[in-house]
mmCIF file of C-alpha atoms in Angstrom:
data_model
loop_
_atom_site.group_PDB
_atom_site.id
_atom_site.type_symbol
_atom_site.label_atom_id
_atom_site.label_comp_id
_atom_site.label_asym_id
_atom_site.label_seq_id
_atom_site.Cartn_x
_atom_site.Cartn_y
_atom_site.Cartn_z
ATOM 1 C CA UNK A 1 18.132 -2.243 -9.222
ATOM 2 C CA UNK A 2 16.279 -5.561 -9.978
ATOM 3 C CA UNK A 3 15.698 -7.330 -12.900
ATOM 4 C CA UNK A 4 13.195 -10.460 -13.745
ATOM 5 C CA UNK A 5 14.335 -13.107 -16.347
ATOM 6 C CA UNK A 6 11.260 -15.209 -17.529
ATOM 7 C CA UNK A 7 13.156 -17.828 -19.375
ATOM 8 C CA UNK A 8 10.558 -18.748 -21.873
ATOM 9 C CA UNK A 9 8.307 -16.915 -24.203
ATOM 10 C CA UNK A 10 5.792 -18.659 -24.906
ATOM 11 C CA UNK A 11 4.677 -22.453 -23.569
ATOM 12 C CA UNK A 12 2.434 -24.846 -25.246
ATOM 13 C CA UNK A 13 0.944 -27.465 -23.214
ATOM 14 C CA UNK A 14 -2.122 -29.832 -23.534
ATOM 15 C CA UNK A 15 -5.199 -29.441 -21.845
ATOM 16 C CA UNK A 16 -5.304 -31.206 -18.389
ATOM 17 C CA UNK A 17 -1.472 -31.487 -18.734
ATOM 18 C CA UNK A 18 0.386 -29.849 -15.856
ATOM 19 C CA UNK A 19 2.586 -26.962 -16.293
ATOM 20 C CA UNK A 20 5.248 -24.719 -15.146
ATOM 21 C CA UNK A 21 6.049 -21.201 -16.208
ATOM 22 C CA UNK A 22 9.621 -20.391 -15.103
ATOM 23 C CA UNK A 23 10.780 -17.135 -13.299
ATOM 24 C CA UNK A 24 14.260 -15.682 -11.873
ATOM 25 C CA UNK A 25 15.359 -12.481 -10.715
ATOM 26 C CA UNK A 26 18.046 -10.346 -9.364
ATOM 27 C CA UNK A 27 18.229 -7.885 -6.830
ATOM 28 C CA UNK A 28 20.808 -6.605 -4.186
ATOM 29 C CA UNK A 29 17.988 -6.897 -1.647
ATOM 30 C CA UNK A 30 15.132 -8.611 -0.699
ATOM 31 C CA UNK A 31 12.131 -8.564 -2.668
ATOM 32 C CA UNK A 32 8.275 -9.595 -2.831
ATOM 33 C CA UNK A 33 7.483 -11.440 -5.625
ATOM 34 C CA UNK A 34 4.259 -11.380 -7.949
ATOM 35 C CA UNK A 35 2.805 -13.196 -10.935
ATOM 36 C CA UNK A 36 -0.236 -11.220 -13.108
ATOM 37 C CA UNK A 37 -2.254 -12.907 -15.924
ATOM 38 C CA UNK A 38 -3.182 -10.811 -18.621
ATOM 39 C CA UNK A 39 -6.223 -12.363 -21.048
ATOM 40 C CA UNK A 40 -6.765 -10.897 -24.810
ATOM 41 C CA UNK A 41 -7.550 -6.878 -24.747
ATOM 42 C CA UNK A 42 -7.486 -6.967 -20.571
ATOM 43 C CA UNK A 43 -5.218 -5.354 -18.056
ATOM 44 C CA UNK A 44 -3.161 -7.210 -15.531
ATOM 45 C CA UNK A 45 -5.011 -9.356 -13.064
ATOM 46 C CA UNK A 46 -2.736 -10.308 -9.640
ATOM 47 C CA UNK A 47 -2.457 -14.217 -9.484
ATOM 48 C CA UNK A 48 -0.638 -14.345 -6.460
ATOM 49 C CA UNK A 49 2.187 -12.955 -4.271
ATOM 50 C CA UNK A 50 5.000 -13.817 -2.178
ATOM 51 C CA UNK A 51 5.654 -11.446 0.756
ATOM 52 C CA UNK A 52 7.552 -13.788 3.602
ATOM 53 C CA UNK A 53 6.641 -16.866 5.142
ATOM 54 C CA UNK A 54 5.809 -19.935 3.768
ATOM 55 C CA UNK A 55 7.648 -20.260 0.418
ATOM 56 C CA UNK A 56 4.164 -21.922 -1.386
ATOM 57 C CA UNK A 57 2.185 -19.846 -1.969
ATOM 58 C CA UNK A 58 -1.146 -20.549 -3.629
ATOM 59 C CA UNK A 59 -3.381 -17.671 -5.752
ATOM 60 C CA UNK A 60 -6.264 -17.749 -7.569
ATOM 61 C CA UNK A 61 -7.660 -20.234 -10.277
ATOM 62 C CA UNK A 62 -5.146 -23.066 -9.003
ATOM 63 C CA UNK A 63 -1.918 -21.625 -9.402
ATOM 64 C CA UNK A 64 1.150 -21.880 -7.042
ATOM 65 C CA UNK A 65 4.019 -20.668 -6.880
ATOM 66 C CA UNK A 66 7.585 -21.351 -4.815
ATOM 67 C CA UNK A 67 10.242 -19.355 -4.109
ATOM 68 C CA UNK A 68 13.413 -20.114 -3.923
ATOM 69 C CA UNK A 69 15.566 -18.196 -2.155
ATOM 70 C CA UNK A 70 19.132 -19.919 -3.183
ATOM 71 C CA UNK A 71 18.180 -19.823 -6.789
ATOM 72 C CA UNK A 72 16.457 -16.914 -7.009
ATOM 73 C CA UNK A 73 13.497 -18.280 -8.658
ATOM 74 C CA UNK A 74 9.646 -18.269 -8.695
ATOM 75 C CA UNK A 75 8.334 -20.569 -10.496
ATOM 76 C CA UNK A 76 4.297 -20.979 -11.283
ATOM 77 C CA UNK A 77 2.270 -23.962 -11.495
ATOM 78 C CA UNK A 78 -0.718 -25.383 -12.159
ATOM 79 C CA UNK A 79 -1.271 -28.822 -12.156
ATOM 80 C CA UNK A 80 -4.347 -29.502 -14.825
ATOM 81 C CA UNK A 81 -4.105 -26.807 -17.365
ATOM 82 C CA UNK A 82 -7.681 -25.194 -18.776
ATOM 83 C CA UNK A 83 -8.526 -23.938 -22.413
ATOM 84 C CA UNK A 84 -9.377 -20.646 -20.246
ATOM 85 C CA UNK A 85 -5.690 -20.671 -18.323
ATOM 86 C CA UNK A 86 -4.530 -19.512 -22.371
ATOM 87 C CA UNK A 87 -2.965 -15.775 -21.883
ATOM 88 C CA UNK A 88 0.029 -13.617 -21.119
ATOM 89 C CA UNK A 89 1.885 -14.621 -17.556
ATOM 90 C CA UNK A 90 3.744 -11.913 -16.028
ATOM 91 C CA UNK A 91 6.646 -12.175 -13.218
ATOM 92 C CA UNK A 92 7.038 -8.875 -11.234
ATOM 93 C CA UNK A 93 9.511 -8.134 -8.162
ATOM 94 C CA UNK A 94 9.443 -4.867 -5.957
ATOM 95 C CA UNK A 95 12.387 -4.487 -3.671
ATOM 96 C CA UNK A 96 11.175 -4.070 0.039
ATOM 97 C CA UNK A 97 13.122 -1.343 0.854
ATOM 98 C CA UNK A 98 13.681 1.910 -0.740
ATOM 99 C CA UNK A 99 9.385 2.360 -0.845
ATOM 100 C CA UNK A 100 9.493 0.493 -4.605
ATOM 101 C CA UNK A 101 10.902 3.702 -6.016
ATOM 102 C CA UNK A 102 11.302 1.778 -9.141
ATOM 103 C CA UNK A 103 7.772 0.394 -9.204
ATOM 104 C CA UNK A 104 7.640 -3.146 -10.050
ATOM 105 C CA UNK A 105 9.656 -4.559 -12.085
ATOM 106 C CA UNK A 106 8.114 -6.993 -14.592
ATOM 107 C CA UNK A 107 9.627 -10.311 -16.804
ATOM 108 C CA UNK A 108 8.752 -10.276 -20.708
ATOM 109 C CA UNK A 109 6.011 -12.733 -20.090
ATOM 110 C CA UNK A 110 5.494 -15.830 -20.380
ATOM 111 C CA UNK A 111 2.530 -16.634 -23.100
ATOM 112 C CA UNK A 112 0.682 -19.964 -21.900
ATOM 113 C CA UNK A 113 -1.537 -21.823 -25.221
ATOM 114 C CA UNK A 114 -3.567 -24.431 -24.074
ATOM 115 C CA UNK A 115 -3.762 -27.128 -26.759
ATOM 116 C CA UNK A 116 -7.376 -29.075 -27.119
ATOM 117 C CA UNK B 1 -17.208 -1.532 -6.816
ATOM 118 C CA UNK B 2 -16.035 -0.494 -10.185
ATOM 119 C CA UNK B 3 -12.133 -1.426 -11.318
ATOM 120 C CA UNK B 4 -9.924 1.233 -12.931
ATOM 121 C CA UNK B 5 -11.585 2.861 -15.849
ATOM 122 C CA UNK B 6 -8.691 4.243 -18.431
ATOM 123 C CA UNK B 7 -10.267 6.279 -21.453
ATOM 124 C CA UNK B 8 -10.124 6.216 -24.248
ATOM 125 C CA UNK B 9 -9.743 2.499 -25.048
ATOM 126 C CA UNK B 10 -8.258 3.120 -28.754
ATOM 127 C CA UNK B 11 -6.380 6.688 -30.102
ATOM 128 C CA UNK B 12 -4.755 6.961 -33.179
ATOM 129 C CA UNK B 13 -2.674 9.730 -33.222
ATOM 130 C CA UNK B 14 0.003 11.337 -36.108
ATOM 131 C CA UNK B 15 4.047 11.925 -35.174
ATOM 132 C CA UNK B 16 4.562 15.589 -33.545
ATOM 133 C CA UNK B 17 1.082 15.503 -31.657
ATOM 134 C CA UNK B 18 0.429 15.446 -28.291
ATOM 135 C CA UNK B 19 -2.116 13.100 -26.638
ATOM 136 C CA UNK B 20 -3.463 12.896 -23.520
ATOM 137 C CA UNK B 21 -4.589 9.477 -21.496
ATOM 138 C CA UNK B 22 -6.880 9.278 -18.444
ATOM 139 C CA UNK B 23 -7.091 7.110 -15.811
ATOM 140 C CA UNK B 24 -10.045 6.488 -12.970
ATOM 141 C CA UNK B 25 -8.915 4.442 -9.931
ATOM 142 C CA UNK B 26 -10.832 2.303 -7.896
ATOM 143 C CA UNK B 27 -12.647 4.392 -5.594
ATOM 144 C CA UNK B 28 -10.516 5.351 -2.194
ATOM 145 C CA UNK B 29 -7.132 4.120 -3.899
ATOM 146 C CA UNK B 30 -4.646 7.077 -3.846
ATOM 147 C CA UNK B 31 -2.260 5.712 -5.896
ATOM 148 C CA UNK B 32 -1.903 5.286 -9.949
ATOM 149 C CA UNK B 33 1.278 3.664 -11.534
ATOM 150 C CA UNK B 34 1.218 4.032 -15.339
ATOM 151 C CA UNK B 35 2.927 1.210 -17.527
ATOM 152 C CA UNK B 36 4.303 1.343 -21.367
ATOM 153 C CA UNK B 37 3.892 -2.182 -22.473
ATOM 154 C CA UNK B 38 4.994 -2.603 -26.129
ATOM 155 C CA UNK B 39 6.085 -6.323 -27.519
ATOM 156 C CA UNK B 40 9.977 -5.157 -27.802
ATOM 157 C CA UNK B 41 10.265 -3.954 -24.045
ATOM 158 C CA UNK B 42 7.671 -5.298 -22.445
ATOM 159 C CA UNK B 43 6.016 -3.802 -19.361
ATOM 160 C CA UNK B 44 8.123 -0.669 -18.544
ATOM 161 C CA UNK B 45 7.267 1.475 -14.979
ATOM 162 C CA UNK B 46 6.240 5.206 -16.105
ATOM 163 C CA UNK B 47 5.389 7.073 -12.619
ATOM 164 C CA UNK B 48 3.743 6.727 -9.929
ATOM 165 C CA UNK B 49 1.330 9.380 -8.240
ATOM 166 C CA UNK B 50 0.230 9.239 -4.657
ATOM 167 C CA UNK B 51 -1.735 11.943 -3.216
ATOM 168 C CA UNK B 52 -1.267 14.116 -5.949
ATOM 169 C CA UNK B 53 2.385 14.157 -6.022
ATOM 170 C CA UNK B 54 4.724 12.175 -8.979
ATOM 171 C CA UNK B 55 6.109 10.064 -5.929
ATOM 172 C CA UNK B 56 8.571 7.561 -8.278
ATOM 173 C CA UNK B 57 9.496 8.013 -12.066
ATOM 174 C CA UNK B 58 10.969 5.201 -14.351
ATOM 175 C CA UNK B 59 13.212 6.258 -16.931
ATOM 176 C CA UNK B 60 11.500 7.923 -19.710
ATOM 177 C CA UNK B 61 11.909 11.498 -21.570
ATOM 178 C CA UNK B 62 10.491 14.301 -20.013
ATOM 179 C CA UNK B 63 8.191 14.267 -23.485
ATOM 180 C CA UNK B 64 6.132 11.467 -20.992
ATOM 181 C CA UNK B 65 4.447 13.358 -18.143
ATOM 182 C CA UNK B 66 1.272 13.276 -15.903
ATOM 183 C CA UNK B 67 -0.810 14.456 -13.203
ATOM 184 C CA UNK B 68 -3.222 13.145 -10.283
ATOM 185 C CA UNK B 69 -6.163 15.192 -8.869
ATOM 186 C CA UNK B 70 -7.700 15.973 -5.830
ATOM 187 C CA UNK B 71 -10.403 13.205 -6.782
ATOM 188 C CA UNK B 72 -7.278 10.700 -7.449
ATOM 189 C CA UNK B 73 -7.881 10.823 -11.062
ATOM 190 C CA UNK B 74 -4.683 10.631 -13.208
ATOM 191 C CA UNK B 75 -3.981 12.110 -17.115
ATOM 192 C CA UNK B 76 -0.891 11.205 -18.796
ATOM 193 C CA UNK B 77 0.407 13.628 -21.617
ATOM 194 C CA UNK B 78 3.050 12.529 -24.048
ATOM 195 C CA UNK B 79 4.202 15.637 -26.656
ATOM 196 C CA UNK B 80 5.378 15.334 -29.794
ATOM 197 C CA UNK B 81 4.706 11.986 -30.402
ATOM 198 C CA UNK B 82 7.265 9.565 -32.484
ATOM 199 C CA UNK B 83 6.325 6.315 -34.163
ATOM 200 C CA UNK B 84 8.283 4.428 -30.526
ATOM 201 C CA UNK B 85 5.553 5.753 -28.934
ATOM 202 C CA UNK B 86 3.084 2.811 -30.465
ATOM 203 C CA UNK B 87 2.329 1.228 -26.910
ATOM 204 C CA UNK B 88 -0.339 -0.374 -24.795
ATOM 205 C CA UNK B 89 -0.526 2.263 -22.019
ATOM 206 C CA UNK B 90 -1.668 0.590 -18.400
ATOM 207 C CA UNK B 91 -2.889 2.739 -15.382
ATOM 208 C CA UNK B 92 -2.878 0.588 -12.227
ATOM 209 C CA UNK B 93 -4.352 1.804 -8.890
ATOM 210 C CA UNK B 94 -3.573 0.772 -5.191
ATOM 211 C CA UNK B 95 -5.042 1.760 -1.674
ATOM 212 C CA UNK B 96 -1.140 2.722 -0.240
ATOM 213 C CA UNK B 97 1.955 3.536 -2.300
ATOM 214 C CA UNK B 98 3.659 0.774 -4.315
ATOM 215 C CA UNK B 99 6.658 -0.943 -3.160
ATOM 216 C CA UNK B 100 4.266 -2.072 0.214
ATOM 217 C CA UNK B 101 3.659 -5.488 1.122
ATOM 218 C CA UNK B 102 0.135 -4.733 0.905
ATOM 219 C CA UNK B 103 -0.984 -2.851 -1.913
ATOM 220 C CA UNK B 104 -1.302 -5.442 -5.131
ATOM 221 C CA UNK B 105 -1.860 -3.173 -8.287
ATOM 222 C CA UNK B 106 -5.407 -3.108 -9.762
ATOM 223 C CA UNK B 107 -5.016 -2.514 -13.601
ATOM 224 C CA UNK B 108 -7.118 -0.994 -16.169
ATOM 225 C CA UNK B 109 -7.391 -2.587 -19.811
ATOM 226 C CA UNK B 110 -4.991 -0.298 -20.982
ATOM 227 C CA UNK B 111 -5.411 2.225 -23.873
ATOM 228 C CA UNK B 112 -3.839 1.109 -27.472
ATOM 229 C CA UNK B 113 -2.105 4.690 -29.037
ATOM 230 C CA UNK B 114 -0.651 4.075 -32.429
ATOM 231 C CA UNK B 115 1.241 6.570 -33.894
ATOM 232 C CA UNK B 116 1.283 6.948 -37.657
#
């Protein structure tokens, strides 16, 4: 089974400032890798996704992310942070073999505030 | 096209009941995941339907259940109800089965059961 550490729970950062949101997991075989932003009273929206190839991989409103294969690690950035970029960042794995029969497998989030 | 429609939005509900939760997919996606998400545990993986058939199931009592249509609709029935219970409940739909390369969840906004 796989797991997904997100090693902080909440990150404050200035607006315009860069940041990182930090994400590791575990698994006994390979994996795809996701990141979801949730906003106030939404569902999860799909930021981007790692799947092979190229380990940067860009998704939607300016985020990256890279994995790291050695360390296990997928790690999301943005490099000039928004008032709107404040909300709930999610890390998710699903193992690529055995169909997902676990679904995905989500961190505890990662909760972004945008300082003025 | 219209996103994944989960009704109703807000239930309040008292310990011992039953309730039940419905989910629309995005139209031609034959797959809805359901998610717990509660501050303690986070996102948890409920089932998965594809096609009308429970294809994956996370690790939940058998009080948690559900059910997909012909239409791809989804319900989700919890019985006798305890205070745990208290949850964001996500429905997420995809074109193929989970676990795929290809087939990024779409997520409702949730509905919010508290259990008094």
């Amino acid at each position: 089974a796989q797991s997904v550490t997100q090693l902080d729970s909440q990150v404050p950062v200035f607006e315009e400032a860069p940041v990182e949101l930090r994400c590791n997991y575990s698994s006994s075989v390979s994996v795809y890798l996701f990141w979801y932003v949730q906003y106030p009273n939404q569902g999860l929206q799909l930021l981007l996704k790692y799947l092979s190839g190229s380990t940067l991989v860009k998704g939607i409103n300016g985020f990256e992310a890279e994995f790291n294969k050695s360390q296990t690690s997928f790690h999301l950035r943005k490099p000039s942070v928004h008032i709107s970029d404040t909300a709930e960042y999610f890390c998710a794995v699903s193992e690529r073999s055995g169909g997902g029969a676990d679904g995905l497998t989500f961190g505890k989030g990662t909760h972004l505030i945008i300082q003025p | 096209k219209a996103g994944v429609t989960q009704t109703p939005r807000y239930l309040i509900k008292t310990r011992g009941q039953q309730v039940t939760l419905s989910c629309s997919p995005i139209s031609g996606h034959r797959s809805v995941s359901w998610y717990q998400q509660t501050p303690g545990q986070g996102l948890q993986f409920l089932f998965e339907y594809f096609s009308e058939t429970q294809r994956n199931k996370g690790n939940f009592p058998g009080r948690f259940s559900g059910r997909q249509f012909s239409n791809s609709r989804s319900e989700m029935n919890v019985s006798t109800l305890e205070l745990g219970d208290s949850a964001l409940y996500l429905c997420a739909s995809s074109s193929i089965a989970t676990g795929g390369a290809n087939s990024p969840l779409h997520f409702g906004n949730g509905t919010r059961l508290t259990v008094t």
